[in-house]
Amino acid sequence: MKMRIGGEEIAGADERWIPVVNPATGEEIDRVPEGTLYEVDDAVKAAEAAFPSWAKRSARERGILLFRGAALVRERHEDLARLLTMEQGKPLKEAVDEVRGFANVLEYYAAISGSLTGKYVPLGKSGDAVVAAEPLGVCGAIAPWNMPALLMSWKLAPALVAGNTMVFKPATQTPLTSLHLAHILEEAGLPPGVLNVVTGKGEVVGEALVRHPGIEKISFTGDAETGLRVRELASASLKQVTLELGGSDPMIVWKDADIGKAVAGAVRGRFYNAGQTCTAVKRLFVHQAICDEFVRRLVARVEALKVGNGLSPGIEMGPLGGALQRDRIHAMVETMRNRGQGVILTGGMPLKGPLYDAGYFYAPTIVTGVHPESSLLSREVFGPVLPVMCVPDVETAIRNANNTRFGLGASVWTNDLSVAREVFSRVRAGMVWVNYHLSLPPEIPFGGVKASGIGRENGTQALASYTRTRTLFIGG
Ligand code: NAD
């Protein structure tokens, strides 16, 4: 069977199912339909039908529905977090944080819904103008598997509050929490068609969404290469795009830093979510005056991390997202070792033993003396491997920090304001933290420079990005 989307004829697939696998155990926990172009088209039609009456409601009315949805999510956060851990692998505590983060984002946009107003401009003798911020229409959103719930909220909350309807595509591996969250929002009173979820593969469902002529804007979070493809497809029909792509965040630890705090920051920054976070600490530069002590304490702390099934008590790090992610990380480490491009201080292999054999676990790994051409420095490392480099001065630290195609986040650990300012002004990153790494509050714009993306999520900027300015002139 064939259908036409965006001017091109594409073959549709027969109905099939995609298994959802627990990465800690390798067991199938559920299955979801493998969506085709037909489901995408149906979802866009449902969103188009729901749009006029949704857009006509006041922003405050839409916000109240999100408040109700957030309250239900909070009530059920324990069940949702268990589901998230089972499909994604992260420790239960991190899953609870993420589900609560989903509710926080809905509440933030619900609270600022009343700020969506237009402007009246008197133009003297020629009359007046009214400048309105209108919703765009049907928006498409595509999310990755590392933070399925939080990233869903970053997209749907500003879009819906601004009066748009949405078709959402969760990652192929992690659709379950998103489906449950969408049902909860429906239960909270979201009218049918306002939020639609289509499960399936990126190259089928994702591409069909990006090509679909009924979609006004695409918000995409994922890998940099996929982002380029999405941008290319979206530009054919002049769709607006927000692209949140990869990162290779540097963390610079200065000689006056509180070593204990910086070690804890590096461990959390790198090994949270098993290192699978876009703004994870991916390269660590430490002033040579404290480097030996820092590295000794870092390795000791990393060796003490409790790795296992995220549902077990006290676990600090879960498995990687799947066999593909684990094998990709191990291949990068092996290549570094085989080419003599660095030294492994701890870890450097998949974990073995009864607790680990059925899942996709990798040992938390610290490497040092890494050659700049090693893929551990030149590419995004989406897993629990941290390269540490000792640096003699700010100049070297900044030059190395900027030696990447990415520019998402960066942090500097110091009490010296001049060092902090220097790093902020010269390290090319969308977000720079001082004595902290990895905070993502909903009121602060989030996004990168260079190959890390285009546009911002969160804050009032994201709300504005889901509106179109239109002007009414009234003659005098
Ligand atoms: P991915 O690009 O493989 O997949 C992301 C989503 O895109 C999935 O839903 C996938 O099914 C879909 N997709 C795949 N091919 C597609 C195509 N041709 N057209 C349309 N959609 C397609 O990324 P991933 O492996 O799921 O996620 C990891 C990446 O996401 C990392 O690079 C990470 O840094 C990045 N990320 C960025 C942010 C951010 O906000 N900057 C946040 C989280 C993750």
Tab-separated table of N, CA and C in Angstrom, residues 57-178:
chain	number	residue	atom	x	y	z
A	57	ARG	N	-9.934	28.684	23.106
A	57	ARG	CA	-10.005	28.800	24.576
A	57	ARG	C	-9.003	29.836	25.054
A	58	SER	N	-9.226	30.383	26.234
A	58	SER	CA	-8.227	31.317	26.755
A	58	SER	C	-6.990	30.523	27.189
A	59	ALA	N	-5.828	31.177	27.163
A	59	ALA	CA	-4.593	30.495	27.561
A	59	ALA	C	-4.708	30.028	29.015
A	60	ARG	N	-5.428	30.814	29.835
A	60	ARG	CA	-5.559	30.425	31.249
A	60	ARG	C	-6.358	29.130	31.389
A	61	GLU	N	-7.405	29.029	30.548
A	61	GLU	CA	-8.213	27.797	30.567
A	61	GLU	C	-7.340	26.591	30.200
A	62	ARG	N	-6.496	26.787	29.179
A	62	ARG	CA	-5.617	25.676	28.768
A	62	ARG	C	-4.632	25.357	29.900
A	63	GLY	N	-4.153	26.423	30.544
A	63	GLY	CA	-3.214	26.239	31.655
A	63	GLY	C	-3.843	25.440	32.797
A	64	ILE	N	-5.131	25.712	33.063
A	64	ILE	CA	-5.793	25.006	34.179
A	64	ILE	C	-5.815	23.497	33.914
A	65	LEU	N	-6.012	23.117	32.656
A	65	LEU	CA	-5.998	21.682	32.324
A	65	LEU	C	-4.609	21.072	32.576
A	66	LEU	N	-3.575	21.860	32.270
A	66	LEU	CA	-2.223	21.332	32.532
A	66	LEU	C	-1.972	21.205	34.041
A	67	PHE	N	-2.495	22.169	34.821
A	67	PHE	CA	-2.373	22.053	36.294
A	67	PHE	C	-3.019	20.751	36.774
A	68	ARG	N	-4.217	20.467	36.222
A	68	ARG	CA	-4.916	19.230	36.632
A	68	ARG	C	-4.099	18.001	36.248
A	69	GLY	N	-3.532	18.043	35.037
A	69	GLY	CA	-2.714	16.912	34.576
A	69	GLY	C	-1.510	16.728	35.488
A	70	ALA	N	-0.872	17.835	35.844
A	70	ALA	CA	0.321	17.753	36.703
A	70	ALA	C	-0.041	17.161	38.064
A	71	ALA	N	-1.228	17.532	38.591
A	71	ALA	CA	-1.635	17.016	39.910
A	71	ALA	C	-1.823	15.495	39.830
A	72	LEU	N	-2.426	15.010	38.749
A	72	LEU	CA	-2.619	13.551	38.610
A	72	LEU	C	-1.267	12.839	38.483
A	73	VAL	N	-0.337	13.476	37.736
A	73	VAL	CA	0.993	12.864	37.572
A	73	VAL	C	1.673	12.781	38.942
A	74	ARG	N	1.555	13.846	39.734
A	74	ARG	CA	2.175	13.809	41.077
A	74	ARG	C	1.579	12.686	41.923
A	75	GLU	N	0.231	12.545	41.863
A	75	GLU	CA	-0.435	11.480	42.638
A	75	GLU	C	0.102	10.103	42.253
A	76	ARG	N	0.386	9.929	40.940
A	76	ARG	CA	0.761	8.584	40.448
A	76	ARG	C	2.254	8.469	40.149
A	77	HIS	N	3.043	9.357	40.748
A	77	HIS	CA	4.444	9.413	40.328
A	77	HIS	C	5.200	8.111	40.612
A	78	GLU	N	4.785	7.379	41.667
A	78	GLU	CA	5.559	6.167	41.982
A	78	GLU	C	5.408	5.109	40.891
A	79	ASP	N	4.162	4.907	40.438
A	79	ASP	CA	3.923	3.915	39.372
A	79	ASP	C	4.596	4.352	38.075
A	80	LEU	N	4.478	5.654	37.774
A	80	LEU	CA	5.087	6.153	36.532
A	80	LEU	C	6.605	5.987	36.580
A	81	ALA	N	7.191	6.268	37.749
A	81	ALA	CA	8.646	6.173	37.868
A	81	ALA	C	9.107	4.722	37.713
A	82	ARG	N	8.344	3.784	38.267
A	82	ARG	CA	8.708	2.350	38.111
A	82	ARG	C	8.696	1.950	36.640
A	83	LEU	N	7.661	2.427	35.950
A	83	LEU	CA	7.557	2.117	34.524
A	83	LEU	C	8.738	2.716	33.763
A	84	LEU	N	9.077	3.947	34.120
A	84	LEU	CA	10.193	4.623	33.442
A	84	LEU	C	11.501	3.860	33.679
A	85	THR	N	11.730	3.445	34.924
A	85	THR	CA	12.946	2.665	35.214
A	85	THR	C	12.952	1.357	34.430
A	86	MET	N	11.787	0.724	34.333
A	86	MET	CA	11.750	-0.576	33.638
A	86	MET	C	12.001	-0.440	32.142
A	87	GLU	N	11.545	0.667	31.545
A	87	GLU	CA	11.764	0.752	30.089
A	87	GLU	C	13.071	1.443	29.734
A	88	GLN	N	13.596	2.275	30.677
A	88	GLN	CA	14.787	3.070	30.323
A	88	GLN	C	16.019	2.644	31.107
A	89	GLY	N	15.835	2.140	32.326
A	89	GLY	CA	16.968	1.614	33.084
A	89	GLY	C	17.462	2.497	34.213
A	90	LYS	N	17.118	3.766	34.251
A	90	LYS	CA	17.710	4.665	35.264
A	90	LYS	C	17.278	4.259	36.674
A	91	PRO	N	18.093	4.574	37.691
A	91	PRO	CA	17.716	4.260	39.067
A	91	PRO	C	16.364	4.908	39.418
A	92	LEU	N	15.606	4.216	40.268
A	92	LEU	CA	14.251	4.672	40.594
A	92	LEU	C	14.228	6.125	41.086
A	93	LYS	N	15.244	6.494	41.874
A	93	LYS	CA	15.268	7.868	42.409
A	93	LYS	C	15.343	8.887	41.262
A	94	GLU	N	16.151	8.563	40.251
A	94	GLU	CA	16.259	9.478	39.098
A	94	GLU	C	14.951	9.491	38.308
A	95	ALA	N	14.283	8.339	38.261
A	95	ALA	CA	13.004	8.271	37.535
A	95	ALA	C	11.945	9.108	38.263
A	96	VAL	N	11.968	9.038	39.609
A	96	VAL	CA	11.028	9.874	40.384
A	96	VAL	C	11.306	11.349	40.088
A	97	ASP	N	12.591	11.738	40.093
A	97	ASP	CA	12.952	13.142	39.777
A	97	ASP	C	12.414	13.533	38.405
A	98	GLU	N	12.548	12.606	37.457
A	98	GLU	CA	12.139	12.951	36.081
A	98	GLU	C	10.617	13.106	35.978
A	99	VAL	N	9.889	12.199	36.632
A	99	VAL	CA	8.417	12.294	36.567
A	99	VAL	C	7.955	13.575	37.264
A	100	ARG	N	8.585	13.883	38.388
A	100	ARG	CA	8.230	15.145	39.064
A	100	ARG	C	8.613	16.339	38.187
A	101	GLY	N	9.734	16.184	37.465
A	101	GLY	CA	10.169	17.237	36.532
A	101	GLY	C	9.116	17.484	35.463
A	102	PHE	N	8.468	16.390	35.003
A	102	PHE	CA	7.382	16.514	34.011
A	102	PHE	C	6.282	17.405	34.609
A	103	ALA	N	5.903	17.105	35.857
A	103	ALA	CA	4.832	17.892	36.504
A	103	ALA	C	5.283	19.346	36.691
A	104	ASN	N	6.544	19.551	37.086
A	104	ASN	CA	7.060	20.926	37.278
A	104	ASN	C	6.911	21.759	36.020
A	105	VAL	N	7.246	21.141	34.883
A	105	VAL	CA	7.224	21.882	33.614
A	105	VAL	C	5.776	22.249	33.254
A	106	LEU	N	4.868	21.289	33.445
A	106	LEU	CA	3.455	21.601	33.155
A	106	LEU	C	2.982	22.749	34.046
A	107	GLU	N	3.369	22.682	35.319
A	107	GLU	CA	2.920	23.731	36.255
A	107	GLU	C	3.514	25.091	35.899
A	108	TYR	N	4.789	25.092	35.483
A	108	TYR	CA	5.428	26.367	35.115
A	108	TYR	C	4.671	27.021	33.960
A	109	TYR	N	4.403	26.238	32.891
A	109	TYR	CA	3.716	26.846	31.737
A	109	TYR	C	2.258	27.166	32.059
A	110	ALA	N	1.632	26.351	32.919
A	110	ALA	CA	0.260	26.683	33.326
A	110	ALA	C	0.275	28.024	34.069
A	111	ALA	N	1.275	28.211	34.921
A	111	ALA	CA	1.348	29.437	35.741
A	111	ALA	C	1.602	30.678	34.903
A	112	ILE	N	2.348	30.538	33.799
A	112	ILE	CA	2.623	31.748	32.999
A	112	ILE	C	1.680	31.857	31.790
A	113	SER	N	0.647	31.010	31.770
A	113	SER	CA	-0.246	31.035	30.597
A	113	SER	C	-0.835	32.435	30.396
A	114	GLY	N	-1.121	33.130	31.499
A	114	GLY	CA	-1.727	34.467	31.409
A	114	GLY	C	-0.799	35.507	30.795
A	115	SER	N	0.482	35.158	30.636
A	115	SER	CA	1.419	36.148	30.070
A	115	SER	C	1.319	36.194	28.546
A	116	LEU	N	0.540	35.304	27.961
A	116	LEU	CA	0.398	35.289	26.493
A	116	LEU	C	-0.598	36.368	26.079
A	117	THR	N	-0.114	37.572	25.875
A	117	THR	CA	-1.009	38.667	25.492
A	117	THR	C	-0.454	39.346	24.251
A	118	GLY	N	-1.280	40.120	23.593
A	118	GLY	CA	-0.834	40.881	22.428
A	118	GLY	C	-0.470	42.303	22.828
A	119	LYS	N	-0.426	43.179	21.810
A	119	LYS	CA	-0.003	44.567	22.050
A	119	LYS	C	-0.885	45.502	21.233
A	120	TYR	N	-1.268	46.620	21.866
A	120	TYR	CA	-2.007	47.641	21.104
A	120	TYR	C	-1.038	48.793	20.846
A	121	VAL	N	-0.929	49.227	19.593
A	121	VAL	CA	0.044	50.281	19.267
A	121	VAL	C	-0.668	51.448	18.568
A	122	PRO	N	-0.811	52.616	19.223
A	122	PRO	CA	-1.409	53.760	18.533
A	122	PRO	C	-0.438	54.298	17.484
A	123	LEU	N	-0.938	54.568	16.279
A	123	LEU	CA	-0.060	55.012	15.190
A	123	LEU	C	-0.392	56.440	14.735
A	124	GLY	N	-0.927	57.248	15.638
A	124	GLY	CA	-1.238	58.647	15.297
A	124	GLY	C	-2.352	58.720	14.268
A	125	LYS	N	-2.162	59.627	13.315
A	125	LYS	CA	-3.235	59.881	12.342
A	125	LYS	C	-3.543	58.657	11.491
A	126	SER	N	-2.520	57.797	11.266
A	126	SER	CA	-2.793	56.658	10.378
A	126	SER	C	-3.640	55.578	11.068
A	127	GLY	N	-3.874	55.658	12.329
A	127	GLY	CA	-4.747	54.679	12.985
A	127	GLY	C	-4.073	53.950	14.129
A	128	ASP	N	-4.360	52.670	14.246
A	128	ASP	CA	-3.827	51.857	15.345
A	128	ASP	C	-3.429	50.491	14.799
A	129	ALA	N	-2.616	49.830	15.583
A	129	ALA	CA	-2.278	48.443	15.215
A	129	ALA	C	-2.473	47.558	16.447
A	130	VAL	N	-2.888	46.326	16.190
A	130	VAL	CA	-2.946	45.320	17.254
A	130	VAL	C	-2.025	44.181	16.828
A	131	VAL	N	-1.042	43.900	17.666
A	131	VAL	CA	-0.077	42.833	17.348
A	131	VAL	C	-0.453	41.611	18.198
A	132	ALA	N	-0.798	40.531	17.520
A	132	ALA	CA	-1.273	39.349	18.247
A	132	ALA	C	-0.248	38.217	18.183
A	133	ALA	N	-0.196	37.414	19.252
A	133	ALA	CA	0.639	36.197	19.254
A	133	ALA	C	-0.316	35.013	19.123
A	134	GLU	N	-0.372	34.425	17.956
A	134	GLU	CA	-1.336	33.347	17.704
A	134	GLU	C	-0.631	31.999	17.697
A	135	PRO	N	-1.375	30.934	18.007
A	135	PRO	CA	-0.750	29.604	17.897
A	135	PRO	C	-0.440	29.268	16.440
A	136	LEU	N	0.496	28.350	16.259
A	136	LEU	CA	0.924	28.003	14.896
A	136	LEU	C	-0.037	27.040	14.214
A	137	GLY	N	-0.601	26.103	14.983
A	137	GLY	CA	-1.464	25.054	14.400
A	137	GLY	C	-1.072	23.706	14.987
A	138	VAL	N	-0.820	22.727	14.126
A	138	VAL	CA	-0.412	21.404	14.612
A	138	VAL	C	1.118	21.356	14.661
A	139	CYS	N	1.655	21.016	15.802
A	139	CYS	CA	3.119	20.927	15.945
A	139	CYS	C	3.514	19.456	16.088
A	140	GLY	N	4.668	19.120	15.562
A	140	GLY	CA	5.192	17.758	15.693
A	140	GLY	C	6.350	17.769	16.677
A	141	ALA	N	6.446	16.730	17.509
A	141	ALA	CA	7.550	16.662	18.474
A	141	ALA	C	8.145	15.261	18.443
A	142	ILE	N	9.465	15.199	18.482
A	142	ILE	CA	10.185	13.911	18.412
A	142	ILE	C	11.198	13.879	19.557
A	143	ALA	N	11.143	12.813	20.365
A	143	ALA	CA	11.985	12.775	21.575
A	143	ALA	C	12.931	11.573	21.567
A	144	PRO	N	14.043	11.680	22.303
A	144	PRO	CA	14.972	10.544	22.421
A	144	PRO	C	14.602	9.651	23.610
A	145	TRP	N	15.413	8.602	23.832
A	145	TRP	CA	15.072	7.613	24.855
A	145	TRP	C	15.701	7.913	26.222
A	146	ASN	N	16.587	8.902	26.291
A	146	ASN	CA	17.323	9.049	27.558
A	146	ASN	C	16.512	9.720	28.659
A	147	MET	N	15.617	10.666	28.279
A	147	MET	CA	14.756	11.330	29.266
A	147	MET	C	13.349	11.439	28.676
A	148	PRO	N	12.665	10.310	28.537
A	148	PRO	CA	11.411	10.311	27.777
A	148	PRO	C	10.333	11.210	28.366
A	149	ALA	N	10.236	11.268	29.690
A	149	ALA	CA	9.139	12.041	30.300
A	149	ALA	C	9.472	13.533	30.323
A	150	LEU	N	10.671	13.857	30.774
A	150	LEU	CA	11.027	15.287	30.907
A	150	LEU	C	10.980	15.978	29.539
A	151	LEU	N	11.552	15.323	28.538
A	151	LEU	CA	11.618	15.978	27.222
A	151	LEU	C	10.245	16.061	26.567
A	152	MET	N	9.370	15.148	26.920
A	152	MET	CA	7.986	15.256	26.425
A	152	MET	C	7.350	16.529	26.984
A	153	SER	N	7.591	16.791	28.267
A	153	SER	CA	6.982	17.984	28.890
A	153	SER	C	7.563	19.269	28.294
A	154	TRP	N	8.853	19.273	27.978
A	154	TRP	CA	9.474	20.482	27.414
A	154	TRP	C	8.800	20.867	26.100
A	155	LYS	N	8.271	19.860	25.404
A	155	LYS	CA	7.667	20.130	24.093
A	155	LYS	C	6.173	20.402	24.227
A	156	LEU	N	5.482	19.503	24.935
A	156	LEU	CA	4.026	19.648	24.904
A	156	LEU	C	3.523	20.824	25.737
A	157	ALA	N	4.163	21.147	26.858
A	157	ALA	CA	3.586	22.163	27.749
A	157	ALA	C	3.551	23.555	27.086
A	158	PRO	N	4.682	24.070	26.543
A	158	PRO	CA	4.576	25.389	25.913
A	158	PRO	C	3.694	25.364	24.665
A	159	ALA	N	3.754	24.259	23.901
A	159	ALA	CA	2.960	24.185	22.661
A	159	ALA	C	1.465	24.238	22.974
A	160	LEU	N	1.047	23.436	23.962
A	160	LEU	CA	-0.391	23.364	24.260
A	160	LEU	C	-0.892	24.646	24.926
A	161	VAL	N	-0.109	25.189	25.849
A	161	VAL	CA	-0.537	26.435	26.506
A	161	VAL	C	-0.707	27.547	25.470
A	162	ALA	N	0.177	27.557	24.456
A	162	ALA	CA	0.090	28.604	23.429
A	162	ALA	C	-1.069	28.371	22.462
A	163	GLY	N	-1.798	27.231	22.595
A	163	GLY	CA	-2.993	27.015	21.775
A	163	GLY	C	-2.788	26.097	20.589
A	164	ASN	N	-1.618	25.457	20.502
A	164	ASN	CA	-1.366	24.502	19.422
A	164	ASN	C	-1.878	23.122	19.816
A	165	THR	N	-2.048	22.263	18.823
A	165	THR	CA	-2.252	20.854	19.113
A	165	THR	C	-0.988	20.118	18.677
A	166	MET	N	-0.854	18.856	19.085
A	166	MET	CA	0.458	18.218	18.891
A	166	MET	C	0.367	16.747	18.509
A	167	VAL	N	1.306	16.335	17.661
A	167	VAL	CA	1.541	14.897	17.433
A	167	VAL	C	2.939	14.620	17.986
A	168	PHE	N	3.007	13.692	18.923
A	168	PHE	CA	4.257	13.410	19.626
A	168	PHE	C	4.755	12.015	19.264
A	169	LYS	N	6.055	11.942	18.932
A	169	LYS	CA	6.663	10.641	18.664
A	169	LYS	C	7.705	10.342	19.724
A	170	PRO	N	7.434	9.380	20.628
A	170	PRO	CA	8.466	9.006	21.605
A	170	PRO	C	9.550	8.182	20.918
A	171	ALA	N	10.678	8.001	21.594
A	171	ALA	CA	11.729	7.147	21.030
A	171	ALA	C	11.188	5.727	20.877
A	172	THR	N	11.705	5.009	19.901
A	172	THR	CA	11.231	3.650	19.611
A	172	THR	C	11.341	2.760	20.856
A	173	GLN	N	12.469	2.925	21.619
A	173	GLN	CA	12.741	2.024	22.749
A	173	GLN	C	11.931	2.369	23.997
A	174	THR	N	11.465	3.645	24.127
A	174	THR	CA	10.880	4.075	25.414
A	174	THR	C	9.519	4.776	25.225
A	175	PRO	N	8.538	4.034	24.691
A	175	PRO	CA	7.251	4.703	24.453
A	175	PRO	C	6.270	4.644	25.626
A	176	LEU	N	6.526	3.752	26.623
A	176	LEU	CA	5.460	3.427	27.572
A	176	LEU	C	5.111	4.586	28.508
A	177	THR	N	6.142	5.225	29.079
A	177	THR	CA	5.850	6.320	30.018
A	177	THR	C	5.115	7.443	29.282
A	178	SER	N	5.539	7.729	28.047
A	178	SER	CA	4.882	8.801	27.284
A	178	SER	C	3.413	8.470	27.035
